[in-house]
Coordinates of C-alpha atoms in Angstrom, one line a residue:
M96 CA -10.3 32.7 35.3
A97 CA -8.2 30.0 37.2
D98 CA -5.6 28.0 35.3
Y99 CA -6.8 24.7 34.0
E100 CA -5.8 21.6 35.8
A101 CA -5.1 18.1 34.6
T102 CA -8.4 16.8 35.6
D103 CA -11.6 15.9 33.5
T104 CA -13.7 18.2 35.7
S105 CA -11.3 21.3 35.0
L106 CA -10.8 20.4 31.2
A107 CA -14.6 20.2 30.8
G108 CA -14.7 24.0 31.3
H109 CA -13.0 24.3 28.1
Q110 CA -15.2 24.6 24.8
A111 CA -14.7 25.1 21.0
P112 CA -13.9 28.8 20.3
Y113 CA -15.9 31.3 18.4
W114 CA -13.6 31.1 15.4
F115 CA -13.8 27.3 15.1
S116 CA -17.7 27.5 15.4
D117 CA -18.0 30.1 12.9
A118 CA -15.3 29.0 10.3
K119 CA -17.3 26.0 8.9
F120 CA -14.7 25.1 6.3
G121 CA -11.0 24.0 6.7
I122 CA -8.4 22.2 4.6
F123 CA -6.8 18.9 5.9
I124 CA -3.3 18.0 4.6
H125 CA -2.0 14.5 4.8
W126 CA 1.7 14.6 3.7
G127 CA 4.5 12.3 4.6
V128 CA 6.7 9.4 3.6
Y129 CA 3.6 7.6 2.5
S130 CA 3.3 10.1 -0.2
V131 CA 6.1 8.2 -1.9
P132 CA 4.6 4.9 -2.7
A133 CA 1.3 6.5 -2.6
W134 CA -0.9 3.5 -3.6
S135 CA -3.9 1.4 -2.6
P136 CA -6.9 0.1 -4.4
V137 CA -9.0 3.0 -5.4
G138 CA -12.0 3.7 -3.1
K139 CA -11.2 0.8 -0.7
Q140 CA -8.6 1.8 1.7
Y141 CA -6.4 4.7 2.7
A142 CA -3.1 5.2 0.7
E143 CA -1.5 6.7 3.8
W144 CA -1.8 3.2 5.4
Y145 CA 0.7 1.8 3.0
W146 CA 3.3 0.5 5.6
N147 CA 0.6 -1.2 7.6
H148 CA -1.1 -2.6 4.7
M149 CA 2.2 -4.1 3.6
Q150 CA 2.3 -6.4 6.7
D151 CA -0.9 -8.5 5.5
R152 CA -0.1 -10.9 2.7
N153 CA -3.8 -10.8 1.8
N154 CA -3.8 -7.2 1.2
A155 CA -3.2 -5.8 -2.3
V156 CA -0.5 -3.6 -1.1
Y157 CA 1.7 -6.7 -0.1
A158 CA 1.8 -8.0 -3.8
Y159 CA 2.0 -4.4 -5.2
H160 CA 5.0 -3.5 -3.1
A161 CA 6.8 -6.8 -4.0
Q162 CA 6.1 -6.4 -7.7
T163 CA 7.0 -2.6 -7.8
Y164 CA 9.9 -2.2 -5.4
G165 CA 10.9 -5.9 -4.5
E166 CA 10.7 -7.8 -1.2
D167 CA 14.0 -6.5 0.1
F168 CA 12.8 -2.8 -0.1
A169 CA 12.0 -1.6 3.3
Y170 CA 9.3 1.0 3.8
D171 CA 12.1 3.3 5.5
D172 CA 13.9 3.1 2.2
F173 CA 11.2 5.7 1.0
I174 CA 12.5 8.3 3.3
P175 CA 15.4 9.5 1.3
M176 CA 12.6 9.7 -1.7
F177 CA 10.5 12.0 0.3
R178 CA 12.3 15.2 -0.8
A179 CA 9.6 18.0 -1.0
E180 CA 11.8 19.6 -3.6
R181 CA 8.8 21.6 -5.2
F182 CA 7.1 22.4 -2.1
D183 CA 6.0 26.0 -2.2
P184 CA 4.3 26.9 1.1
R185 CA 3.0 30.4 0.0
A186 CA 1.3 28.8 -3.1
W187 CA -0.4 26.2 -0.6
V188 CA -1.8 28.8 1.8
E189 CA -2.9 31.1 -0.9
L190 CA -4.8 28.2 -2.6
F191 CA -6.4 27.5 0.8
R192 CA -7.5 31.1 0.9
D193 CA -8.9 31.0 -2.5
A194 CA -10.8 27.9 -1.9
G195 CA -12.6 29.9 0.9
A196 CA -11.3 27.8 3.9
Q197 CA -10.8 29.5 7.2
Y198 CA -8.3 27.1 8.7
H199 CA -5.9 24.5 7.8
V200 CA -4.5 21.3 9.6
L201 CA -1.3 19.7 8.6
T202 CA -0.2 16.2 9.6
S203 CA 2.7 17.0 11.8
K204 CA 3.3 13.1 12.2
H205 CA 1.2 10.2 11.0
H206 CA 1.3 6.7 12.1
E207 CA 4.5 5.8 10.5
G208 CA 6.3 8.0 13.1
F209 CA 8.1 10.5 10.8
A210 CA 7.8 14.0 12.1
L211 CA 7.6 17.0 9.6
W212 CA 9.3 19.5 12.2
D213 CA 12.5 19.6 13.8
T214 CA 11.8 17.5 16.8
K215 CA 14.7 17.1 19.4
L216 CA 13.3 13.8 20.5
S217 CA 14.1 11.6 17.6
E218 CA 16.3 11.7 14.4
R219 CA 13.2 10.4 12.6
N220 CA 12.0 13.8 11.1
S221 CA 12.2 16.0 8.0
V222 CA 15.1 18.1 9.1
K223 CA 17.5 15.2 9.9
M224 CA 16.1 13.1 6.8
G225 CA 14.3 13.4 3.6
P226 CA 13.8 17.0 2.7
G227 CA 16.1 18.5 5.1
R228 CA 13.6 21.2 6.0
D229 CA 11.2 22.0 8.8
L230 CA 8.0 21.6 6.9
V231 CA 5.8 22.7 9.7
R232 CA 7.6 25.9 10.1
E233 CA 7.7 26.8 6.7
L234 CA 3.9 26.3 6.3
F235 CA 3.1 28.1 9.5
D236 CA 5.4 31.1 8.6
A237 CA 3.9 31.3 5.1
S238 CA 0.4 31.3 6.5
A239 CA 1.2 34.0 9.0
K240 CA 2.8 36.2 6.3
Y241 CA 0.7 35.8 3.2
T242 CA -2.8 34.4 4.7
P243 CA -2.9 35.8 8.3
E244 CA -6.5 35.5 8.3
L245 CA -6.2 31.5 8.2
H246 CA -6.2 29.6 11.5
R247 CA -3.4 27.2 11.7
G248 CA -3.8 23.7 13.2
L249 CA -1.8 20.3 13.5
Y250 CA -2.5 16.8 13.4
F251 CA -0.8 14.4 15.6
S252 CA -0.9 10.6 15.8
M253 CA -0.7 9.5 19.3
P254 CA 0.8 6.1 18.6
E255 CA 3.1 4.8 16.0
W256 CA 2.6 1.6 14.2
F257 CA 6.0 0.0 14.8
N258 CA 7.8 2.2 17.4
P259 CA 9.9 -0.4 19.4
D260 CA 9.0 1.3 22.7
N261 CA 5.2 1.0 22.1
P262 CA 4.3 -0.7 18.8
W263 CA 0.7 -0.1 18.1
M264 CA 0.7 -3.2 15.6
G265 CA 2.3 -5.4 18.3
H266 CA 5.7 -5.6 16.9
A267 CA 8.8 -3.6 15.7
P268 CA 9.6 -3.2 12.0
R269 CA 10.2 -6.2 10.2
N270 CA 10.4 -7.4 6.6
P271 CA 6.8 -8.6 5.9
Y272 CA 8.0 -11.2 3.4
T273 CA 10.9 -12.8 5.6
L274 CA 9.8 -11.6 9.0
E275 CA 13.3 -10.5 9.6
P276 CA 13.7 -7.7 12.0
L277 CA 14.5 -4.1 10.5
P278 CA 15.8 -1.0 12.1
Y279 CA 13.4 2.0 12.9
T280 CA 15.3 4.6 11.2
G281 CA 16.1 7.5 13.4
Y282 CA 14.9 5.8 16.6
V283 CA 16.5 6.7 19.9
S284 CA 16.2 3.8 22.2
G285 CA 15.8 3.8 26.2
K286 CA 12.7 6.1 26.5
D287 CA 9.3 5.7 28.1
Y288 CA 6.9 6.1 25.0
V289 CA 4.5 8.5 26.7
K290 CA 6.5 10.5 29.3
D291 CA 9.8 10.7 27.3
Y292 CA 8.6 10.8 23.7
Q293 CA 4.7 11.3 22.8
A294 CA 3.9 14.0 25.5
P295 CA 7.1 16.0 25.0
Q296 CA 6.6 15.9 21.2
M297 CA 3.0 17.4 21.6
L298 CA 4.5 20.0 23.9
E299 CA 7.2 20.8 21.4
L300 CA 4.5 21.7 18.9
I301 CA 2.3 23.6 21.4
H302 CA 5.3 25.8 22.6
D303 CA 7.3 26.3 19.2
Y304 CA 4.5 26.4 16.7
A305 CA 1.5 27.6 18.6
P306 CA -1.2 25.7 16.7
E307 CA -4.7 27.0 17.2
L308 CA -6.2 23.7 16.7
L309 CA -4.7 20.3 18.0
W310 CA -6.1 17.4 15.9
C311 CA -5.1 14.3 17.7
D312 CA -5.6 10.7 16.4
I313 CA -6.3 7.3 17.6
G314 CA -5.7 7.9 21.4
G315 CA -4.3 5.1 23.3
V316 CA -1.7 5.5 26.0
N317 CA -1.2 9.1 26.7
D318 CA -0.6 12.0 29.3
S319 CA -3.2 14.2 27.5
R320 CA -4.6 15.6 30.6
N321 CA -1.4 17.3 31.5
V322 CA -0.4 18.2 27.9
L323 CA -4.1 19.9 27.2
A324 CA -4.1 21.6 30.7
E325 CA -0.6 23.2 29.7
Y326 CA -1.9 24.0 26.1
F327 CA -4.9 25.8 27.4
N328 CA -3.1 27.7 30.1
L329 CA -0.3 28.7 27.5
A330 CA -3.0 30.0 25.0
K331 CA -5.1 31.8 28.0
N332 CA -2.1 33.4 29.7
S333 CA -0.1 34.5 26.7
R334 CA 0.5 38.2 26.0
K335 CA -2.1 38.1 23.3
P336 CA -4.4 35.2 24.4
V337 CA -5.5 32.8 21.7
D338 CA -8.5 30.6 21.5
V339 CA -7.5 27.1 20.8
A340 CA -9.4 23.7 20.4
V341 CA -8.7 20.0 20.6
N342 CA -10.7 17.1 19.1
D343 CA -11.9 13.9 20.6
R344 CA -9.1 11.6 19.7
A345 CA -6.6 12.4 22.5
G346 CA -7.4 9.4 24.5
I347 CA -9.3 10.9 27.1
P348 CA -13.1 11.7 27.6
F349 CA -12.6 15.6 27.3
H350 CA -12.9 17.2 23.8
D351 CA -14.0 20.3 22.2
F352 CA -15.7 18.7 19.2
T353 CA -16.2 15.3 17.7
T354 CA -14.9 14.0 14.5
P355 CA -16.7 11.5 12.1
E356 CA -14.7 10.4 9.3
Y357 CA -16.0 10.0 5.7
T358 CA -19.4 10.2 7.0
T359 CA -21.6 12.8 8.8
Y360 CA -24.3 13.0 11.5
A361 CA -27.9 12.3 10.3
N362 CA -29.3 15.2 12.1
T363 CA -28.3 18.3 14.2
V364 CA -25.9 17.6 16.8
V365 CA -25.8 20.6 19.4
A366 CA -22.2 19.9 20.6
K367 CA -19.7 21.2 18.0
W368 CA -18.6 18.6 15.5
E369 CA -16.3 18.3 12.4
S370 CA -16.7 15.9 9.5
S371 CA -13.4 15.1 7.8
R372 CA -13.0 13.4 4.4
G373 CA -10.6 13.5 1.2
L374 CA -11.4 14.8 -2.2
D375 CA -10.4 11.2 -3.0
P376 CA -13.1 8.6 -2.8
F377 CA -11.5 7.0 0.1
S378 CA -8.0 8.2 1.0
Y379 CA -6.6 11.1 2.8
G380 CA -3.0 10.6 1.5
Y381 CA -2.3 10.9 -2.3
N382 CA -3.1 7.9 -4.2
R383 CA -1.4 7.6 -7.7
A384 CA -4.0 5.1 -8.8
T385 CA -7.1 7.4 -8.4
P386 CA -8.1 8.9 -11.6
D387 CA -9.4 12.4 -12.1
D388 CA -12.9 11.6 -12.7
A389 CA -13.0 9.5 -9.5
Y390 CA -12.5 12.7 -7.1
M391 CA -15.4 14.6 -5.6
T392 CA -17.0 17.0 -8.0
T393 CA -17.5 20.6 -7.0
Q394 CA -21.1 20.0 -6.6
E395 CA -20.5 17.2 -4.2
V396 CA -18.1 19.3 -2.1
V397 CA -20.7 22.1 -1.9
H398 CA -23.6 19.7 -1.0
N399 CA -21.5 18.1 1.6
L400 CA -20.6 21.6 3.2
V401 CA -24.2 22.8 3.1
D402 CA -25.5 19.6 4.7
I403 CA -22.7 19.6 7.4
V404 CA -23.0 23.2 8.3
S405 CA -26.9 22.9 8.5
K406 CA -26.4 20.3 11.3
N407 CA -23.8 22.5 13.3
G408 CA -20.7 20.8 11.8
N409 CA -17.5 21.8 10.1
L410 CA -16.2 20.3 7.0
L411 CA -12.5 19.5 7.1
L412 CA -11.7 18.6 3.4
D413 CA -8.5 16.8 2.8
I414 CA -6.0 17.0 0.0
G415 CA -2.9 14.7 -0.4
P416 CA 0.2 16.4 -1.9
R417 CA 2.7 14.5 -3.8
A418 CA 6.0 13.6 -2.3
D419 CA 7.7 16.5 -4.2
G420 CA 5.3 19.0 -2.5
T421 CA 3.0 19.7 -5.4
I422 CA -0.8 19.5 -5.0
P423 CA -2.5 17.5 -7.8
E424 CA -4.1 19.7 -10.4
I425 CA -7.5 18.1 -9.9
M426 CA -7.4 19.0 -6.2
Q427 CA -6.4 22.5 -7.0
T428 CA -9.2 22.8 -9.4
R429 CA -11.8 21.6 -7.0
L430 CA -10.7 23.8 -4.2
R431 CA -10.7 27.0 -6.5
E432 CA -14.1 26.2 -7.7
T433 CA -15.4 25.7 -4.3
G434 CA -14.1 29.2 -3.5
R435 CA -15.8 30.7 -6.2
W436 CA -19.0 29.3 -5.1
L437 CA -18.3 30.6 -1.6
K438 CA -17.4 34.1 -2.8
V439 CA -21.2 34.3 -3.8
N440 CA -22.8 32.2 -1.2
G441 CA -20.4 32.3 1.8
E442 CA -22.8 34.5 3.9
A443 CA -25.1 31.5 4.1
I444 CA -22.2 29.4 5.4
Y445 CA -19.7 31.4 7.5
D446 CA -20.7 32.7 10.8
T447 CA -24.1 31.0 10.6
T448 CA -25.7 28.5 13.0
Y449 CA -28.4 25.7 12.6
W450 CA -32.2 26.3 12.7
S451 CA -33.4 24.7 16.0
R452 CA -36.6 23.6 14.2
M453 CA -35.0 21.2 11.8
A454 CA -31.7 20.8 9.8
Q455 CA -33.4 19.6 6.6
L456 CA -36.7 18.9 4.9
G457 CA -36.7 16.0 2.6
Q458 CA -33.5 15.2 0.7
D459 CA -33.2 18.6 -1.0
L460 CA -33.7 21.5 1.5
R461 CA -31.3 22.5 4.3
F462 CA -31.5 25.6 6.7
T463 CA -28.9 28.0 8.2
V464 CA -29.2 31.0 10.3
R465 CA -26.9 34.2 10.4
Q466 CA -27.8 35.5 13.8
G467 CA -28.9 38.9 13.6
K468 CA -29.1 39.1 9.8
A469 CA -30.7 36.5 7.8
F470 CA -32.5 32.9 7.5
Y471 CA -31.3 31.0 4.8
I472 CA -33.0 28.1 2.7
H473 CA -30.6 26.0 0.8
S474 CA -32.0 24.0 -2.2
L475 CA -29.7 21.1 -3.3
A476 CA -32.0 20.3 -6.3
E477 CA -33.0 22.7 -8.9
P478 CA -36.3 24.3 -7.8
G479 CA -37.8 25.0 -11.3
S480 CA -40.2 28.1 -11.3
R481 CA -41.4 27.7 -7.9
L482 CA -40.0 26.5 -4.5
T483 CA -42.2 25.2 -1.9
V484 CA -41.0 25.0 1.6
E485 CA -43.4 23.1 3.8
A486 CA -41.7 24.2 7.1
P487 CA -42.5 26.9 9.7
V488 CA -40.0 29.5 8.1
P489 CA -40.0 32.6 10.2
I490 CA -41.6 34.9 7.8
R491 CA -44.4 37.2 7.6
S492 CA -46.0 40.0 5.6
G493 CA -43.3 42.6 4.4
D494 CA -40.5 40.4 4.6
K495 CA -38.1 40.1 1.6
V496 CA -36.9 37.0 -0.2
T497 CA -33.7 37.3 -2.3
L498 CA -31.4 34.7 -4.0
L499 CA -27.8 35.3 -3.3
G500 CA -25.9 36.4 -6.3
H501 CA -28.9 38.4 -7.8
D502 CA -30.0 41.9 -7.5
R503 CA -33.7 41.8 -7.0
P504 CA -36.3 40.5 -4.5
L505 CA -38.3 37.5 -5.3
T506 CA -42.2 37.3 -5.0
W507 CA -43.5 34.9 -2.3
A508 CA -46.6 33.9 -0.5
V509 CA -47.6 31.5 2.3
R510 CA -50.1 29.0 1.2
G511 CA -51.6 26.2 3.3
G512 CA -48.7 26.9 5.9
A513 CA -46.0 26.3 3.1
L514 CA -43.6 29.2 1.9
V515 CA -44.0 29.4 -1.9
I516 CA -41.2 31.3 -3.7
D517 CA -41.5 32.3 -7.4
V518 CA -38.0 31.6 -8.8
P519 CA -36.6 33.8 -11.7
G520 CA -36.3 32.4 -15.1
P521 CA -33.4 30.5 -16.9
L522 CA -30.2 30.6 -15.1
G523 CA -27.7 29.8 -17.8
R524 CA -26.7 26.7 -19.9
P525 CA -26.9 23.1 -18.3
G526 CA -23.5 21.9 -16.9
S527 CA -22.7 25.1 -15.1
T528 CA -22.2 24.9 -11.5
C529 CA -22.1 28.6 -10.8
G530 CA -23.7 29.6 -14.3
S531 CA -22.7 32.7 -15.9
S532 CA -21.3 36.0 -14.1
R533 CA -24.7 37.7 -14.6
W534 CA -26.2 35.7 -11.7
S535 CA -23.4 34.2 -9.7
G536 CA -20.7 37.0 -9.9
A537 CA -18.3 34.0 -9.8
T538 CA -17.2 32.9 -13.1
E539 CA -18.1 33.4 -16.7
R540 CA -17.2 29.8 -17.7
P541 CA -18.9 26.5 -16.6
L542 CA -17.2 24.8 -13.7
A543 CA -15.7 21.4 -14.4
G544 CA -17.0 18.1 -12.8
T545 CA -20.6 19.0 -12.5
R546 CA -23.4 16.8 -13.7
T547 CA -26.9 18.4 -12.9
G548 CA -26.5 22.1 -14.0
W549 CA -25.9 24.0 -10.7
A550 CA -24.6 23.7 -7.1
V551 CA -26.4 24.9 -4.0
R552 CA -27.6 28.6 -4.4
P553 CA -28.8 30.2 -1.0
F554 CA -32.1 32.1 -1.0
E555 CA -32.4 34.6 1.7
V556 CA -35.5 35.9 3.6
R557 CA -35.2 39.3 5.4
S558 CA -37.7 40.2 7.9
V559 CA -38.9 43.3 9.3
N560 CA -39.8 44.8 12.7
R561 CA -38.4 41.9 14.8
S562 CA -35.3 41.4 17.0
C563 CA -34.3 38.5 19.3
T564 CA -32.1 37.9 22.2
G565 CA -31.3 34.3 23.2
R566 CA -29.6 31.5 24.9
P567 CA -28.4 28.3 23.5
A568 CA -30.6 26.7 20.7
D569 CA -31.6 23.8 23.1
A570 CA -32.8 26.3 25.8
D571 CA -35.5 29.1 25.9
C572 CA -35.3 31.8 23.2
V573 CA -36.5 35.3 24.1
C574 CA -37.9 37.2 21.3
R575 CA -39.3 40.7 20.9
S576 CA -42.1 41.8 18.5
P577 CA -44.4 44.7 18.1
A578 CA -47.1 42.1 17.0
G579 CA -46.1 39.8 19.9
A580 CA -45.1 37.0 17.6
C581 CA -41.5 36.1 16.8
G582 CA -42.4 34.5 13.5
G583 CA -40.5 31.3 14.3
P584 CA -37.7 30.1 16.5
W585 CA -34.2 31.3 15.9
A586 CA -31.0 29.4 17.1
C587 CA -29.6 31.8 19.5
G588 CA -26.3 30.9 21.1
D589 CA -24.3 31.3 24.3
R590 CA -20.7 30.7 23.6
R591 CA -17.9 30.3 26.1
R592 CA -14.7 32.2 25.6
S593 CA -11.3 30.6 26.5
D594 CA -11.4 32.6 29.8
G595 CA -14.6 30.9 30.7
T596 CA -17.0 33.7 30.5
T597 CA -20.0 33.5 28.2
S598 CA -21.5 35.8 25.7
T599 CA -25.3 35.6 24.6
G600 CA -25.8 35.9 20.9
V601 CA -28.1 38.7 19.9
L602 CA -30.2 38.5 16.9
H603 CA -30.1 42.2 15.8
R604 CA -31.3 42.7 12.3
G605 CA -30.4 45.4 10.0
R606 CA -33.0 47.9 8.9
R607 CA -32.1 47.7 5.1
A608 CA -32.3 44.3 3.3
R609 CA -29.5 43.5 0.8
R610 CA -30.5 42.5 -2.6
F611 CA -28.9 39.6 -4.4
H612 CA -31.2 38.6 -7.4
G613 CA -31.2 38.9 -11.0
R614 CA -33.7 39.7 -13.6
G615 CA -35.6 37.2 -15.7
Q616 CA -33.6 34.2 -14.5
R617 CA -34.4 30.8 -13.0
A618 CA -32.7 30.1 -9.6
P619 CA -29.8 27.6 -9.9
R620 CA -30.3 24.1 -8.3
G621 CA -28.8 24.1 -4.9
A622 CA -30.2 27.4 -4.0
A623 CA -30.4 29.0 -0.5
F624 CA -32.8 31.5 1.0
A625 CA -32.7 33.7 4.1
V626 CA -34.5 35.9 6.7
A627 CA -33.6 38.7 8.7
C628 CA -35.5 41.6 10.7
D629 CA -34.9 45.2 11.7
P630 CA -34.3 46.3 15.4
H631 CA -37.7 47.2 16.8
P632 CA -38.9 47.5 20.4
G633 CA -41.9 45.5 21.2
A634 CA -43.7 43.0 23.4
R635 CA -41.7 40.1 24.8
M636 CA -42.6 36.6 24.4
R637 CA -40.7 33.3 25.1
R638 CA -40.5 30.5 22.7
Q639 CA -39.1 27.2 23.3
A640 CA -36.3 26.5 20.8
V641 CA -35.8 22.7 20.9
S642 CA -32.8 21.2 19.0
S643 CA -33.6 18.5 16.3
A644 CA -31.0 16.1 17.8
R645 CA -28.8 15.6 20.7
A646 CA -25.1 15.6 20.9
G647 CA -23.6 12.1 20.0
R648 CA -20.7 10.3 18.6
L649 CA -20.4 8.1 15.6
P650 CA -17.6 5.4 15.5
H651 CA -14.9 6.2 13.0
P652 CA -12.5 4.0 11.4
R653 CA -8.8 4.5 12.4
R654 CA -6.9 6.6 9.9

């Protein structure tokens, strides 16, 4: 494949790689000087925007800062207080692994302009000031050594709020109470912001740290076409080629995926996307004012994950470490609980794709497909003794329905065009997300932070005597069946590799169905079911697989 060129046409040949499409769940880390003051009204505004909020006399941060630190205390006076003295990168990455995440994205530089790596283009960085450490290097090295299975990414803010060469907010640093000018600590003057600073910093990260994902923010003035062409060529032409991705905030039309923020898309979007949000009700950076009971519950995390994945998205769930490098205990708890759920139910999440017929049915049912293996029905609400799915689920006589985490098939029937599944009896005491180890295999104690008795439990339908090959879900899908009926559309996907070639997904089902169901138990609320079929030669037929929504973008607030 020819090298990428710095043009929209050439860059458009790049697409999100396999690993990103299949990963589904990543961890976002917002950490910087803003982690020192770490304050904003709970649920109202981002704590990492503290410096910018200080500029507005009508913002609560304006009064809070004056009362807490004094009007003469400049934002850059927080830099020596950002010490990261308890930062344990190994503990971080092992936590991400235990959470079931497949990748992590660290803020290399947020809008405050303080770099967490040893940049040679400014003194305003964590090696020359504050911690005296290359925090990006330490995290990446720990991840490569202790969790090599995790993909590593970096966030990069394109503009800086108060950089004198290109102040996003229209002015260089100043005292918000007196309007007297202040120094931009570590700033080196006489540079063209884009050509001499922004683009070279991005290339430092690309060449020296080799992120597999570049998560830009805000856009604005840029040289992103040249930077990304070099990024893609470096990855493609390296001794061991690497598949990389970039989001939609680099300031140019090209992107590998879109990024709704603290929101999701209402239905399936065929073009790859990723929703980000914090465990905090409305902040990416740590907010010392947020009480533990205001954070997302484990059930809410799981429901978000299932909903997003069913619509072809990834969830990038954010944590905000403290200035000393510790991750708040409530955040650790939520991540570990999510990981326990994924240990049992991960096969209904990872490596799946959306169902081309529909992403959801009503408020409580979601669907995913593991190509070649199973079809999953996720129930976000407790189904009781019987689950009725009024959708054209690809199932027929002889297929097996199972509940992940249980060891016996379930009884099912099709009545009036609806799939009706008899759900096993009591699943454990109310208040437990994953119940007892008897059915979940995840934990023997109730998980904290739940209200309704259980999280999502994937049910699985495994079918017999069918195999499919196919193209993307918004094109024709070719299916084979001895009876001449495919039993329903499957989302089949062509995917483009970094070298520009494509590989058609093949639905090839195993001959023996796995069993995941327990005896005499009722399914937990939030369950998911699945369907799969054995390879079998047969008549060929074509079915139109129509996506339930077209690709699109939602506006997102600036972070």
